[in-house]
PDB file of C-alpha atoms in Angstrom:
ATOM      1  CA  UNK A 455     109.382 111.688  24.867  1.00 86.00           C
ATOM      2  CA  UNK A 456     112.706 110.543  25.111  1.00 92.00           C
ATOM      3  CA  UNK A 457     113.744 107.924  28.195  1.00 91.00           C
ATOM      4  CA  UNK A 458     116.344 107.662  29.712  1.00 89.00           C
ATOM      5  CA  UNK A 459     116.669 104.083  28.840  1.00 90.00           C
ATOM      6  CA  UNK A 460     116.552 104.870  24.981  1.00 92.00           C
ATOM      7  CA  UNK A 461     118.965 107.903  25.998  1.00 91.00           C
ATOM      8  CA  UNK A 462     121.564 105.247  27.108  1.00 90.00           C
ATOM      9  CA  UNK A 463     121.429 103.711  24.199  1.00 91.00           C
ATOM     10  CA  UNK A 464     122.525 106.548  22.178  1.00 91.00           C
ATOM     11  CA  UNK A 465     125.033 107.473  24.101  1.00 92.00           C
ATOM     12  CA  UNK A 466     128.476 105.577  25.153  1.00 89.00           C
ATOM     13  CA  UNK A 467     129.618 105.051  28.183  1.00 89.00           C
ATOM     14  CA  UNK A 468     131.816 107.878  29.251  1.00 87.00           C
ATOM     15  CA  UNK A 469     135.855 106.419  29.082  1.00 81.00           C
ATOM     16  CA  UNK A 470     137.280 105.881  32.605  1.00 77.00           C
ATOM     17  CA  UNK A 471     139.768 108.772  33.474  1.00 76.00           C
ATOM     18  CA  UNK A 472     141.090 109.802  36.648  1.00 77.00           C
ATOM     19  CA  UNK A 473     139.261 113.486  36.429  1.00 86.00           C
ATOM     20  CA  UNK A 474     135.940 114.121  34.344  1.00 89.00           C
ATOM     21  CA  UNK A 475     136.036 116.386  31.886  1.00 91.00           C
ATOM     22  CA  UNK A 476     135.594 120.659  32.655  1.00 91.00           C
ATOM     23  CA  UNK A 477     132.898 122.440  31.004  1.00 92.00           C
ATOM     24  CA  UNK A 478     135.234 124.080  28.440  1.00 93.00           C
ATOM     25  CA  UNK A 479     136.135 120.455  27.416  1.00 91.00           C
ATOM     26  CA  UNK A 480     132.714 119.300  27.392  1.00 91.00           C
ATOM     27  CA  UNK A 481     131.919 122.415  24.602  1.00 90.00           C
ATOM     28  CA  UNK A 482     133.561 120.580  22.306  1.00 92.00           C
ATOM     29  CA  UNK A 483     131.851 117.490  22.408  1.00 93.00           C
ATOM     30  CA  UNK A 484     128.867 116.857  20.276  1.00 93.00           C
ATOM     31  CA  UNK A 485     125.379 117.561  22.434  1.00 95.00           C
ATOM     32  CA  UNK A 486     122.946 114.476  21.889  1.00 95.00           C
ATOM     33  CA  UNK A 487     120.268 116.359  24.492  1.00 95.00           C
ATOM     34  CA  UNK A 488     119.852 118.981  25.896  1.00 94.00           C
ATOM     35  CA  UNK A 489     116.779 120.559  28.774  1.00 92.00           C
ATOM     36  CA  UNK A 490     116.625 123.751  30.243  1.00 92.00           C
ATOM     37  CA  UNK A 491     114.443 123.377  33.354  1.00 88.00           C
ATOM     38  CA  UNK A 492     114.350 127.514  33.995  1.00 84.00           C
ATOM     39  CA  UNK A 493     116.236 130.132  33.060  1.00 82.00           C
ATOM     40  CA  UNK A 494     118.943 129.692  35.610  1.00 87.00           C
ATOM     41  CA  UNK A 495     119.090 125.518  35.322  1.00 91.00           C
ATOM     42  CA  UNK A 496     119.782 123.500  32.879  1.00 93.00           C
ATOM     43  CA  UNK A 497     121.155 119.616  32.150  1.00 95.00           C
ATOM     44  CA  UNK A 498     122.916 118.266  29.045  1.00 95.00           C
ATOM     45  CA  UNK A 499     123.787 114.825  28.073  1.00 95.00           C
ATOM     46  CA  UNK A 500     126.986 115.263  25.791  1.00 95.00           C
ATOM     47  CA  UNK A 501     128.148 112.219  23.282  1.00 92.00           C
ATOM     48  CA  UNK A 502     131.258 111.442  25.508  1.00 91.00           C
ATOM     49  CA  UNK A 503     128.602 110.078  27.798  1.00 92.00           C
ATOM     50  CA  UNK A 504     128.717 113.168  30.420  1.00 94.00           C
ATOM     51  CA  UNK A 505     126.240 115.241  31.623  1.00 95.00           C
ATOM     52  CA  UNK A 506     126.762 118.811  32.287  1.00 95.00           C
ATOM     53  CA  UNK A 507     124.171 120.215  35.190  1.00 95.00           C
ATOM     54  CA  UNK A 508     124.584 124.331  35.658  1.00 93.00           C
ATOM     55  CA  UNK A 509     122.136 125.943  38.412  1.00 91.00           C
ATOM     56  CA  UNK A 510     122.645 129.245  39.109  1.00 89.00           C
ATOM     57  CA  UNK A 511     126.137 129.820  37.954  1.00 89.00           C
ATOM     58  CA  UNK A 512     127.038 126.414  39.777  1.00 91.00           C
ATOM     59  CA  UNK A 513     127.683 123.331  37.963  1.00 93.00           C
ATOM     60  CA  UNK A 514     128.105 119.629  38.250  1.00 93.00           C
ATOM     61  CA  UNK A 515     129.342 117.141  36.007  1.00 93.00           C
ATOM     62  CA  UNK A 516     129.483 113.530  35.839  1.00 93.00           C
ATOM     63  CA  UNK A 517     128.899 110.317  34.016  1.00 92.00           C
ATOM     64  CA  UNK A 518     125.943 109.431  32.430  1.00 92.00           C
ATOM     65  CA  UNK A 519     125.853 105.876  32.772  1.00 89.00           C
ATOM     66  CA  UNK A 520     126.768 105.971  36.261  1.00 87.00           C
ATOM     67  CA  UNK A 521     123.029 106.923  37.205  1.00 88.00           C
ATOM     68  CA  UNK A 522     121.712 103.440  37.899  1.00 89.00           C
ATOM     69  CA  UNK A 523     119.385 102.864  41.275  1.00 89.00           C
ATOM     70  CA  UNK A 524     118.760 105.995  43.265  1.00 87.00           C
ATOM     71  CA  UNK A 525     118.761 105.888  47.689  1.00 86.00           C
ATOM     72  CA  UNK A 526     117.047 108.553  49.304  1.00 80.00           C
ATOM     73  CA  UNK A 527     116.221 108.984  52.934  1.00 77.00           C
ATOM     74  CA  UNK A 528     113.070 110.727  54.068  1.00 76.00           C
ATOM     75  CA  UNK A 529     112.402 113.383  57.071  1.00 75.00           C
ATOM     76  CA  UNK A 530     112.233 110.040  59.397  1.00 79.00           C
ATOM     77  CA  UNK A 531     115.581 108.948  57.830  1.00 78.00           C
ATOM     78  CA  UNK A 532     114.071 105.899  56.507  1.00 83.00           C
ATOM     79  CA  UNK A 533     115.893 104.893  53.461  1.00 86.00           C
ATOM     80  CA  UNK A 534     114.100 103.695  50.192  1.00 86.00           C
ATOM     81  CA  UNK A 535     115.745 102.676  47.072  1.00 87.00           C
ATOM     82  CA  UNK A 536     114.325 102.804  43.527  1.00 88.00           C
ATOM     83  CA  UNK A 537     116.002 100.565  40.661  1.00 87.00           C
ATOM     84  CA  UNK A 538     117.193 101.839  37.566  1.00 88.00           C
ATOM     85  CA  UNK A 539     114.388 100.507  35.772  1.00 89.00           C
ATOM     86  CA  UNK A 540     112.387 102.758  37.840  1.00 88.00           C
ATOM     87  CA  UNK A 541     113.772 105.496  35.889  1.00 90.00           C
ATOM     88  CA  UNK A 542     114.118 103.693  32.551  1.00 90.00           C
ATOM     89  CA  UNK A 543     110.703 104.209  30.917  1.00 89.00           C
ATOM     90  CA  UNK A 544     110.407 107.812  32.311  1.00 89.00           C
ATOM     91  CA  UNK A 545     111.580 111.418  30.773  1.00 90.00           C
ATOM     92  CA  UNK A 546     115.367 111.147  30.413  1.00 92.00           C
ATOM     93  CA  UNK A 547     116.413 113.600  32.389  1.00 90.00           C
ATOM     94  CA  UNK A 548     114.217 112.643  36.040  1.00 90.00           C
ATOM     95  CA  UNK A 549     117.006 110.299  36.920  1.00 92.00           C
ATOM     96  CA  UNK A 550     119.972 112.851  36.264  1.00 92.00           C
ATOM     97  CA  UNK A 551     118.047 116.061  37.789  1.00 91.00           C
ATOM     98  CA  UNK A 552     118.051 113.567  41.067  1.00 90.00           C
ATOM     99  CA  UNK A 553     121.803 112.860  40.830  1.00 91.00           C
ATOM    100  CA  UNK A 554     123.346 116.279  40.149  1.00 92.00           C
ATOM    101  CA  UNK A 555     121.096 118.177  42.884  1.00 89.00           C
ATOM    102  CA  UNK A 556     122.660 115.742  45.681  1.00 88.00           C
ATOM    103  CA  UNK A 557     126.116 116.446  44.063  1.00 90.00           C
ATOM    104  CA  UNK A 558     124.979 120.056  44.351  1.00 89.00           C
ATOM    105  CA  UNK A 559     124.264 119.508  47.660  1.00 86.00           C
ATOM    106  CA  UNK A 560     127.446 117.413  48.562  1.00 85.00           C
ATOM    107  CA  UNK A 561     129.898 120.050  46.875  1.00 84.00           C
ATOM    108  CA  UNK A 562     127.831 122.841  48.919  1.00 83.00           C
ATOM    109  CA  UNK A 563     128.616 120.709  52.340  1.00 80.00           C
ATOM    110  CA  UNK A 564     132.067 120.292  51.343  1.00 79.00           C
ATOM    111  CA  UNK A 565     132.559 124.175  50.905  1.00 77.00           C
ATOM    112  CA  UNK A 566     131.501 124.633  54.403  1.00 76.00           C
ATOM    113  CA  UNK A 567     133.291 122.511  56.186  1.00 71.00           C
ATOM    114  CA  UNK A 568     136.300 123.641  54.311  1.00 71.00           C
ATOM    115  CA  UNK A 569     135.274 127.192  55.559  1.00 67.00           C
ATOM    116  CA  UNK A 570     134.736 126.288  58.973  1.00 65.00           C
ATOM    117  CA  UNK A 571     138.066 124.399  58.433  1.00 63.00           C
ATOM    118  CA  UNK A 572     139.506 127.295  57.516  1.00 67.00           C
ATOM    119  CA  UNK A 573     138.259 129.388  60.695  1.00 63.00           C
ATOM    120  CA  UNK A 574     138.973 127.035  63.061  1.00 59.00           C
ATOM    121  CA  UNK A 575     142.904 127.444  61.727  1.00 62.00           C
ATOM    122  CA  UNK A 576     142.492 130.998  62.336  1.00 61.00           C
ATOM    123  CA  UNK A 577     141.010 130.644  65.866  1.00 63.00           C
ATOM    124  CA  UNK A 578     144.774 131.042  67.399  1.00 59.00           C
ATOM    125  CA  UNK A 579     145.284 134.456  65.717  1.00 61.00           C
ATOM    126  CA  UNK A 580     141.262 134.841  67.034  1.00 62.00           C
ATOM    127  CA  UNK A 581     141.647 134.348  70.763  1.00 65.00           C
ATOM    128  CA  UNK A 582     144.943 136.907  70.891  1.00 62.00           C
ATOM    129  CA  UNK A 583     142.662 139.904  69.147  1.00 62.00           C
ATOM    130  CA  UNK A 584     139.365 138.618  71.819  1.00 64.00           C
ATOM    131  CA  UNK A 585     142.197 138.838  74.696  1.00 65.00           C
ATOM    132  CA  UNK A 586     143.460 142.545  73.587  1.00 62.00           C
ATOM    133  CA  UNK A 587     140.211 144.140  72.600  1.00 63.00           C
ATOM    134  CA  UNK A 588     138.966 142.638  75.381  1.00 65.00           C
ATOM    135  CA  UNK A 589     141.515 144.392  77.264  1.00 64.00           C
ATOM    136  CA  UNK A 590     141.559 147.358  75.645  1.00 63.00           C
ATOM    137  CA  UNK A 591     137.854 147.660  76.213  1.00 61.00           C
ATOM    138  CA  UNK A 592     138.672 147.684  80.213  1.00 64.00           C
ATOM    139  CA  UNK A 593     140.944 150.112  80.219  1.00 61.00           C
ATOM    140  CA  UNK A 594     138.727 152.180  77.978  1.00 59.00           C
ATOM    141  CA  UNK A 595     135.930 151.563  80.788  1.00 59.00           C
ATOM    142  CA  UNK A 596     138.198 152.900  83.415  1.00 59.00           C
ATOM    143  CA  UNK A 597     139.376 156.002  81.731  1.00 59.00           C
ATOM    144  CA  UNK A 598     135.745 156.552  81.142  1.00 57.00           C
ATOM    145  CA  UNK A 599     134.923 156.177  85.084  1.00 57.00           C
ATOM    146  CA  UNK A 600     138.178 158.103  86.677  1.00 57.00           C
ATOM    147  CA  UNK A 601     136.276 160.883  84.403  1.00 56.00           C
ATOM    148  CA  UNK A 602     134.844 163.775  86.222  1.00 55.00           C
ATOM    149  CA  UNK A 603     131.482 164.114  84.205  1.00 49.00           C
ATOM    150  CA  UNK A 604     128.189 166.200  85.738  1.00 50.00           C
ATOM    151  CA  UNK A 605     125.298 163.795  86.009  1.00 47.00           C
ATOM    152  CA  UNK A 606     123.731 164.319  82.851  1.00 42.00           C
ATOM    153  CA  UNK A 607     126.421 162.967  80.499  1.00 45.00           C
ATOM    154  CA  UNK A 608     127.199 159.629  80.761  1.00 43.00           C
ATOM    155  CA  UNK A 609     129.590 157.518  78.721  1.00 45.00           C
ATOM    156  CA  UNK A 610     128.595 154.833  76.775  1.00 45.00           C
ATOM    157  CA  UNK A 611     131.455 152.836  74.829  1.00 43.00           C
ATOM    158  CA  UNK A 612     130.860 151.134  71.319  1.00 43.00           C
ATOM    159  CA  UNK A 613     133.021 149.125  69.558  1.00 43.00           C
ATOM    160  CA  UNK A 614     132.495 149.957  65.701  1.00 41.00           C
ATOM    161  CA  UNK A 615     133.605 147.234  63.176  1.00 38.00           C
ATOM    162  CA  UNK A 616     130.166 147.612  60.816  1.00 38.00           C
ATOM    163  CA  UNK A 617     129.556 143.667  61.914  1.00 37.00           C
ATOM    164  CA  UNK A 618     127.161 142.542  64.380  1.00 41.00           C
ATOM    165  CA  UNK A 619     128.518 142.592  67.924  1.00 41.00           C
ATOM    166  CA  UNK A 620     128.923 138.651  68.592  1.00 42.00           C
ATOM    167  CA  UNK A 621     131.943 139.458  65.839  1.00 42.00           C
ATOM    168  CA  UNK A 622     132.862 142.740  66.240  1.00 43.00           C
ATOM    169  CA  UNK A 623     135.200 141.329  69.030  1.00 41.00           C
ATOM    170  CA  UNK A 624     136.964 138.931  66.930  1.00 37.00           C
ATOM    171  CA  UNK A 625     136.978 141.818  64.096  1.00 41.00           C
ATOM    172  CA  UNK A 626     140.431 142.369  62.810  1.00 37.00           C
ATOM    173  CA  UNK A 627     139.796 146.098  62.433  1.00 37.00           C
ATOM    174  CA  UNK A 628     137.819 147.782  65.042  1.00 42.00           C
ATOM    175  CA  UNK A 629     137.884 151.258  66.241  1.00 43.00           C
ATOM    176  CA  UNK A 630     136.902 152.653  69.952  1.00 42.00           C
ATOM    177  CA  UNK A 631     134.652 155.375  70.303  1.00 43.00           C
ATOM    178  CA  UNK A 632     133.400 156.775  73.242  1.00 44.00           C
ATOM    179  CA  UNK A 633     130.251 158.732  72.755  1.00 44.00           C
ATOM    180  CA  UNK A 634     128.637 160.830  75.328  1.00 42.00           C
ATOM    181  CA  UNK A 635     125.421 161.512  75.868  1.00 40.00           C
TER     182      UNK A 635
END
């Protein structure tokens, strides 16, 4: 069993630069370790002293000897803190698996706040397509009353986008269709 304090060792530490290294770069280097945790996950420790995490066609990457205590908070957000020697006697890669699923986790948060960024720019253009379809659905409503229908056969109207309703209104495309039963 290799540890991870052995692993340090073996490896340098990874040269300050302003960017790390991109996966194609990191091919190149010489692999010192390598474990493949399922089929979809795996980490790698490369001689340039980075480690390459991929999960599920999404990857991490970062330096190995920056891994030194870890902080976690619990479900009653009480932080704890293990020291790097924690980690230093135990299988080389418990330490890294810890700090590249939080990076996971942190790129994943990023993403969505970019994409709810990203809608709230696009709430202008939003509220003018709620304020016609909204207005187009009225007059739709009142061509549908001034009707002269027997009984039986009463409209219904549907706006059709193939989205749930809550966004069919703020749908882009949408068609009206009056259907009558």
């Amino acid at each position: 069993m290799l540890t991870l304090k052995e692993l340090k060792k073996v490896v340098k530490v990874a040269g300050m630069t302003k960017r790390v290294p991109s996966e194609k770069a990191l091919e190149k280097e010489e692999i010192v370790v390598k474990e493949i945790l399922s089929g979809e996950c795996d980490i790698t420790v490369y001689a340039n002293g980075y480690v390459l995490y991929r999960e599920n066609g999404k990857k991490t990457i970062f330096p190995l000897h920056s891994c030194k205590d870890y902080q976690y908070m619990d479900v009653k957000e009480d932080r704890s803190i293990m020291n790097e020697e924690f980690f230093d006697n135990e299988n080389w890669y418990i330490r890294l698996l810890m700090e590249a699923t939080d990076r996971m986790e942190i790129n994943q948060t990023k993403a969505w706040y970019s994409l709810i960024s990203s809608y709230a720019k696009s709430m202008k253009s939003m509220k003018i397509i709620l304020m016609f379809s909204k207005l187009l659905f009225r007059y739709a409503i009142y061509a549908c009353i001034s009707l002269d229908l027997p009984d039986r056969r009463i409209p219904v109207m549907i706006l059709m986008s193939g989205v749930p309703f809550s966004s069919m209104i703020l749908s882009r495309y949408f068609a009206l269709v009056i259907v009558f039963i």
